[in-house]
Coordinates of C-alpha atoms and ligand atoms in Angstrom, one line a residue:
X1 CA 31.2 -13.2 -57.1
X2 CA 34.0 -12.1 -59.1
X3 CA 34.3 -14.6 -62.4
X4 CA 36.9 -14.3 -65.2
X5 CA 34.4 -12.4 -67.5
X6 CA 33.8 -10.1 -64.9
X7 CA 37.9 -9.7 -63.9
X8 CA 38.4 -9.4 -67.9
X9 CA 35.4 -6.8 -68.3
X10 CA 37.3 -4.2 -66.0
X11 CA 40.4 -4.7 -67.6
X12 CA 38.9 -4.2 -70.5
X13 CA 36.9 -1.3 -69.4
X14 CA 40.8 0.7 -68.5
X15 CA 42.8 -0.7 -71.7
X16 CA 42.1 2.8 -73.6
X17 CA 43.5 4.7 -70.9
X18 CA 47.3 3.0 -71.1
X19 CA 49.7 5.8 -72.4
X20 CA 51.6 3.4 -74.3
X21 CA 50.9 5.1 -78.0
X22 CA 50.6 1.5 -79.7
X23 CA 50.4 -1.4 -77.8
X24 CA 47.6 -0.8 -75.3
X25 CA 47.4 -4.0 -73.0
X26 CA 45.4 -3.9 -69.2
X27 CA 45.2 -6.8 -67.0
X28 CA 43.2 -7.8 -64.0
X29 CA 44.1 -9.9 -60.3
X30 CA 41.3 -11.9 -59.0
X31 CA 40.8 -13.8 -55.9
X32 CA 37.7 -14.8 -54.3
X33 CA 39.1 -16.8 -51.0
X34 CA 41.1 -13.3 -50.7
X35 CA 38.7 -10.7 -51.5
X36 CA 40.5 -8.7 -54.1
X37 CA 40.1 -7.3 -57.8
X38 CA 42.8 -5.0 -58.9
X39 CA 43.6 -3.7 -62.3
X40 CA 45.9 -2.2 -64.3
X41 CA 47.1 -0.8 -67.6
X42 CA 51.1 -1.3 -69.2
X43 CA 52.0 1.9 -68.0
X44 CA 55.4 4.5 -67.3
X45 CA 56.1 4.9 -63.5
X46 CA 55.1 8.7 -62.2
X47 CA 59.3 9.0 -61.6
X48 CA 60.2 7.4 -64.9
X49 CA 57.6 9.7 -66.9
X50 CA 58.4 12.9 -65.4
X51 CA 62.2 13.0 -64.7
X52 CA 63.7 10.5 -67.4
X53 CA 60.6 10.5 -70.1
X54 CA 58.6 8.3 -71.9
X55 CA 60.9 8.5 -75.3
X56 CA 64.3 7.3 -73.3
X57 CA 65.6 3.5 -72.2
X58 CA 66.3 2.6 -68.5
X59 CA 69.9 0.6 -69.7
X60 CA 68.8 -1.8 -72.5
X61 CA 65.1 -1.8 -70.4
X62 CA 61.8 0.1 -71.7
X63 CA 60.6 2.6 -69.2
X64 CA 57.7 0.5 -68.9
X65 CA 55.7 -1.8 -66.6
X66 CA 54.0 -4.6 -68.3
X67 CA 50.2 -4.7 -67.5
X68 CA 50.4 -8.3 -65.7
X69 CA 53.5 -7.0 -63.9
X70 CA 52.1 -4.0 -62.3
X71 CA 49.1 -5.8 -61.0
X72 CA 51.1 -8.2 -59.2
X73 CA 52.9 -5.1 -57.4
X74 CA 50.1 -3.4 -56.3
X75 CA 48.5 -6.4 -54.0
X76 CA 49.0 -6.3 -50.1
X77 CA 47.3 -9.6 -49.8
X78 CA 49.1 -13.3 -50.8
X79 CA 48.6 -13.6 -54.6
X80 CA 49.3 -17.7 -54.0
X81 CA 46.6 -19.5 -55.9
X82 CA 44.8 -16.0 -57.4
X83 CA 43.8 -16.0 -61.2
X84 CA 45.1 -13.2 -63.8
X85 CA 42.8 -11.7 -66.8
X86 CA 45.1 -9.6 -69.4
X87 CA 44.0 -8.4 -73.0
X88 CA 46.6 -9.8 -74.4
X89 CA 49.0 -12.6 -74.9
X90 CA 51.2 -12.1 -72.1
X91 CA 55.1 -12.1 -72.6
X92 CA 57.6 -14.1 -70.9
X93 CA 58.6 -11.5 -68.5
X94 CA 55.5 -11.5 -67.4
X95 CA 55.5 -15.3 -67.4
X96 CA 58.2 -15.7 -65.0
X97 CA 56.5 -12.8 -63.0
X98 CA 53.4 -14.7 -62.8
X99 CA 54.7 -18.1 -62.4
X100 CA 57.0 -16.8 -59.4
X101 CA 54.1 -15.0 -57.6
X102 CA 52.0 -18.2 -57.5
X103 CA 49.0 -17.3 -60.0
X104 CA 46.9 -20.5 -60.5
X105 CA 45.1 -19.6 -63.8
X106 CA 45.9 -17.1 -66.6
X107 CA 43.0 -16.0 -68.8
X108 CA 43.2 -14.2 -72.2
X109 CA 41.1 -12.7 -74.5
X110 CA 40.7 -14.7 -77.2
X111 CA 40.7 -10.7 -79.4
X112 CA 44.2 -10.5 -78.4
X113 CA 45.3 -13.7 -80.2
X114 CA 44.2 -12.0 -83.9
X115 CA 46.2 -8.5 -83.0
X116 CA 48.9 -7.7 -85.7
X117 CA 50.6 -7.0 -82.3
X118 CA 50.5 -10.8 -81.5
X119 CA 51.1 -11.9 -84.4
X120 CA 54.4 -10.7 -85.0
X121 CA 55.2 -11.8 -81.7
X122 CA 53.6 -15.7 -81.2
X123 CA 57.2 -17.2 -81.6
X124 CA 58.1 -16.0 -77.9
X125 CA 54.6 -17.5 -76.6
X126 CA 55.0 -20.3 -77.9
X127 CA 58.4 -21.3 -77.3
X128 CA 58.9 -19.1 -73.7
X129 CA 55.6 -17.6 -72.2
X130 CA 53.6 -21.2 -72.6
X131 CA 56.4 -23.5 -71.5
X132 CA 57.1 -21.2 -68.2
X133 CA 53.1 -21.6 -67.3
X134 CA 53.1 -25.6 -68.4
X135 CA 56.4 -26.0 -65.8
X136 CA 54.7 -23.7 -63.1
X137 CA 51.8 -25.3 -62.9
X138 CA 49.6 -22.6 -64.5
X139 CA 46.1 -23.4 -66.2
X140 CA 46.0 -21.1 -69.3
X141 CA 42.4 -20.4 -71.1
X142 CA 41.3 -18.3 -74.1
X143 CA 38.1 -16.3 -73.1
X144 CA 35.4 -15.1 -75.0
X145 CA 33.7 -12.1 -74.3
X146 CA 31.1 -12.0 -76.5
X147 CA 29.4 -15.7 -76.0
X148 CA 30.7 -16.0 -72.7
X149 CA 32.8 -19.0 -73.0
X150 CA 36.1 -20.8 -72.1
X151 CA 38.5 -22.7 -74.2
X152 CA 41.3 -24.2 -72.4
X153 CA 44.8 -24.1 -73.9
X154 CA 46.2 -25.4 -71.4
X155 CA 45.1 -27.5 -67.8
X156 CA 48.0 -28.7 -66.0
X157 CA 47.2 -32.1 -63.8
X158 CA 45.9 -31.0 -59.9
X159 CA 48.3 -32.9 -58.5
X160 CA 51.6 -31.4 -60.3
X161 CA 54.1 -30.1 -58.4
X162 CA 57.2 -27.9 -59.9
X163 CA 60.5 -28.7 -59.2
X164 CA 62.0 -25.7 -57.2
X165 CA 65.9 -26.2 -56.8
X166 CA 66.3 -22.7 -55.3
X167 CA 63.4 -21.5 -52.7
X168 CA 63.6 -18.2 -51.2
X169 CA 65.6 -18.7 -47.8
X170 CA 63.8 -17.1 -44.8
X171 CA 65.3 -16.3 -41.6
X172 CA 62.9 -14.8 -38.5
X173 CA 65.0 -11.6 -37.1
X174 CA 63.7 -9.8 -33.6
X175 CA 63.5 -6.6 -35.4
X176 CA 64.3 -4.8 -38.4
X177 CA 67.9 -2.6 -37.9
X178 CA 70.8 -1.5 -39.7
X179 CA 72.8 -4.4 -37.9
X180 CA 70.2 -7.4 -38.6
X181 CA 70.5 -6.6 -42.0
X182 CA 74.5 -6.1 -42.3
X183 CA 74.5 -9.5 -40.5
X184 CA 72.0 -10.9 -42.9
X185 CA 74.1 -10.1 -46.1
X186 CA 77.2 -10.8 -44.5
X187 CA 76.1 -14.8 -44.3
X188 CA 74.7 -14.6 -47.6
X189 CA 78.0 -13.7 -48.9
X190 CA 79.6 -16.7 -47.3
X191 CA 77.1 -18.8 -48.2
X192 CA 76.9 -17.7 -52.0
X193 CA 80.1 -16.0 -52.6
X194 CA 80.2 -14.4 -55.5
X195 CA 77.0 -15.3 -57.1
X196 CA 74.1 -12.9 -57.9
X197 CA 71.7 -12.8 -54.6
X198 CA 69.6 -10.6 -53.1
X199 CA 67.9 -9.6 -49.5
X200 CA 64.7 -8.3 -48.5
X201 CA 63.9 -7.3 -45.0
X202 CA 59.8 -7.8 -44.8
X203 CA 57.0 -8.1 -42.2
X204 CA 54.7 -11.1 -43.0
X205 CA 50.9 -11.7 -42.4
X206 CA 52.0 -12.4 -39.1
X207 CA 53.5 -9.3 -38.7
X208 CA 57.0 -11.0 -38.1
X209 CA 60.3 -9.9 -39.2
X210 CA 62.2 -11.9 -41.6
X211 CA 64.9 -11.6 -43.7
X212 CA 64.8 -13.2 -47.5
X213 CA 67.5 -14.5 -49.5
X214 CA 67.1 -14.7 -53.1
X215 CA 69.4 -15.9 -55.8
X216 CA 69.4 -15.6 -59.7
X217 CA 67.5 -18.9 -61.0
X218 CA 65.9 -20.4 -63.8
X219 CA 62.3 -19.7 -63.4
X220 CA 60.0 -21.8 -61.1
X221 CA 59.4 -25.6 -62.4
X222 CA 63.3 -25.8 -64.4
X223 CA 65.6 -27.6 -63.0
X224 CA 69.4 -26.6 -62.9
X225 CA 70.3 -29.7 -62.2
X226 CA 70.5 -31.5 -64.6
X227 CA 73.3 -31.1 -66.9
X228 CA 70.9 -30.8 -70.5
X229 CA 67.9 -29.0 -68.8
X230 CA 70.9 -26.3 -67.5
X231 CA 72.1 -25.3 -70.7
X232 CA 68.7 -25.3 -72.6
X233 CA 67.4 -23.0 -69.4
X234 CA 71.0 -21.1 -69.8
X235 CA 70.5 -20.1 -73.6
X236 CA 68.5 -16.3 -74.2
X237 CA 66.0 -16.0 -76.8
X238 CA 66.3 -13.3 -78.2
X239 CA 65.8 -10.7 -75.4
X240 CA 64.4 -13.2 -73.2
X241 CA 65.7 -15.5 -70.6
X242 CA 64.4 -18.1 -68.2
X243 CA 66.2 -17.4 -66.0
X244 CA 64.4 -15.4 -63.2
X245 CA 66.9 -12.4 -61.4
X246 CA 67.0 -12.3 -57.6
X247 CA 65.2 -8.7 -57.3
X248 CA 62.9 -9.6 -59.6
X249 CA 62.5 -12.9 -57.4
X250 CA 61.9 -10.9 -54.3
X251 CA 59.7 -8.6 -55.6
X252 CA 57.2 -11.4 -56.9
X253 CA 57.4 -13.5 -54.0
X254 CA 56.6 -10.7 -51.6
X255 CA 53.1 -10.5 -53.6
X256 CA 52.5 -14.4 -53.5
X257 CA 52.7 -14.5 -49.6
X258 CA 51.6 -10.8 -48.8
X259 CA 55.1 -9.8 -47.0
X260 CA 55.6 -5.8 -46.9
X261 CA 59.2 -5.2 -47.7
X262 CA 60.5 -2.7 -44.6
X263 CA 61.5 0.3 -46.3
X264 CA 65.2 1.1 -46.9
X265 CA 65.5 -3.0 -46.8
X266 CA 66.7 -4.1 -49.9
X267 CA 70.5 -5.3 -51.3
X268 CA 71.4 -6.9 -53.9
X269 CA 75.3 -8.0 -54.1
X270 CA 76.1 -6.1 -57.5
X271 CA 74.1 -4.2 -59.5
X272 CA 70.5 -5.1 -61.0
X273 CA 69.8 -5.4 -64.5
X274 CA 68.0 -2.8 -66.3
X275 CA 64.8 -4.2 -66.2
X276 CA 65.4 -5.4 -62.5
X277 CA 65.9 -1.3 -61.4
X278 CA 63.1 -0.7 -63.9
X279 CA 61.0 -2.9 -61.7
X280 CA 62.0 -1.5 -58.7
X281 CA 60.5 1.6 -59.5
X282 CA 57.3 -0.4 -61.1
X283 CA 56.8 -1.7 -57.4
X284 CA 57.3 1.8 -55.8
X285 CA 60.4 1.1 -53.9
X286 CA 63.1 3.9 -53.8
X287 CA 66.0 2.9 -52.7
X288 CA 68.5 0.1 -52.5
X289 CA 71.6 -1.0 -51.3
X290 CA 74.4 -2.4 -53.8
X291 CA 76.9 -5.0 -52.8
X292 CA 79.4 -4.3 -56.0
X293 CA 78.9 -0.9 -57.7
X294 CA 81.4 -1.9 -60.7
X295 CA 80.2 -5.3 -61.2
X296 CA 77.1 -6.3 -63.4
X297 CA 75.0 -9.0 -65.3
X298 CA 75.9 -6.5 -68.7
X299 CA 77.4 -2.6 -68.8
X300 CA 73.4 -1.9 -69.5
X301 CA 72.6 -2.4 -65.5
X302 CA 75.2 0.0 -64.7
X303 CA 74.2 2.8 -67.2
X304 CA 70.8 2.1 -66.2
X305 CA 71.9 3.2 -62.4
X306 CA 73.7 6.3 -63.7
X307 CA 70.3 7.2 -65.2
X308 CA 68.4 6.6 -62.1
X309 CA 70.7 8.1 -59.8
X310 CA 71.4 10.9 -61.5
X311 CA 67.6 11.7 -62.0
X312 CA 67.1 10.9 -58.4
X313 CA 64.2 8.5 -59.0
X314 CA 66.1 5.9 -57.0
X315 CA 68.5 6.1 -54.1
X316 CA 71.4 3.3 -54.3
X317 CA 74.1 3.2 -50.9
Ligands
ZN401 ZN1 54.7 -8.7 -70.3

């Protein structure tokens, strides 16, 4: 049986190999009803790390995929209900990541919380990373290795159920074709004009077709409707948001139910942020289709693309 100690022990026993110089993190993907353990250090995707380099920024975006993140990715079964292990206090990127690709319980080690790392960076936990788990529904526990024991930080009532204004909008196609998916995004344009959205072609468990609609949200468990909650969601912190970008959407919710995106599949109305193309990469995709070529969340998105393009490590039409 796989237990947290266990899932936290092999992340543990890969965190010295993360070519990050400074901020070593690994994190582990459990599930016992599905059968799988997979692991993962922060890390620089192959393309990234050969053709751009470890030294240069993707737009305003590191180069890098986040330990928690990269696990997540690299799942071809429904991460829905599955428990997360990570070294480390995880950020709220990787909050939103988690909290959108239905993880249950998040364990930490209880090391990571007396890292000079953390510690210059518990304001964001606190304030983001803890408050995205409490609205998702996520149980969040300290681990200790050594005496084997669990100290709950936070256990979120069994019957809670987050608010979700926005779900992912599935339509069952016969097949997956050039035309399906030019009629796809042309009633997603009617339907959310000129808003942020974006469209995955997939095969699910059932080996169906279907085509997803994603739009930019606040992250599972906020509401955006109501007036207060809107603008509180609305405001950054610092680099961070709550609000949860429709790639980045896709890309998680493909994990929770175990679809396969179809290759050559996915749109996105105008151009991704940096840490959305950044992602892209993470999740081994290479190419996407772009609604808007001149239109972007910030000018960092679109120098990001240049970057990519240009390096060839993704193909945008
Ligand atoms: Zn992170």
């Amino acid at each position: 049986m796989t237990t947290p100690f266990k899932a936290m022990q092999a992340a543990l026993d890969i965190v010295h190999s993360s070519p990050h110089p400074k901020n070593k993190i690994a994190a582990s993907v459990f599930s016992e009803s599905e059968g799988f353990l997979v692991s993962h250090t922060n890390h620089w995707p192959t393309t990234i790390a050969l053709y751009i380099g470890m030294d240069t920024k993707i737009g305003n975006s590191s180069g890098t995929i986040h330990a928690e993140t990269a696990c997540l990715t690299d799942i071809s079964k429904p991460t829905e209900g599955a428990s997360l292990c990570v070294t480390d206090p995880f950020c709220p990127n990787c909050a939103k990541n988690i909290a959108e690709a239905g993880i249950k319980n998040i364990y930490i080690d209880e090391r990571g919380f007396k890292k000079d790392f953390f510690k210059r960076r518990s304001g964001h936990f606190e304030s983001m990373s803890m408050q995205i788990a409490e609205r998702a529904g996520i149980n969040v526990y300290a681990l200790n290795m050594e005496t084997e024991s669990t100290i709950p930080i936070l256990e979120v009532p069994e019957d809670y159920v987050p608010t979700e204004d926005s779900p992912i909008e599935y339509q069952e196609l016969p097949q997956a074709s050039e035309a399906a998916f030019t009629s796809a995004i042309e009633a997603a344009e009617k339907k959310h004009k000129r808003r942020k959205f974006a469209i995955a072609l997939v095969e699910d468990m059932n080996g169906k077709t279907q085509a997803l609609t994603a739009r930019a949200h606040a992250v599972i468990g906020y509401t955006m409707q109501k007036p207060d909650e809107a603008i509180e969601v609305m405001r950054p912190i610092d680099k961070y948001s709550f609000i949860q970008e429709p790639i980045n959407r896709l890309i998680m919710h493909l994990s929770r139910k175990g679809h396969t995106l179809i290759d050559g599949f996915l749109y996105c109305s105008q151009v991704p942020t940096s840490r959305e193309q950044v992602n892209i990469i993470g999740a081994d995709i290479h190419r996407i289709t772009i609604g808007n070529t001149q239109r972007c969340r910030d000018p960092h998105g679109l120098r990001a693309m240049k970057q990519l393009s240009d390096a060839r490590v993704l193909n945008y039409s």
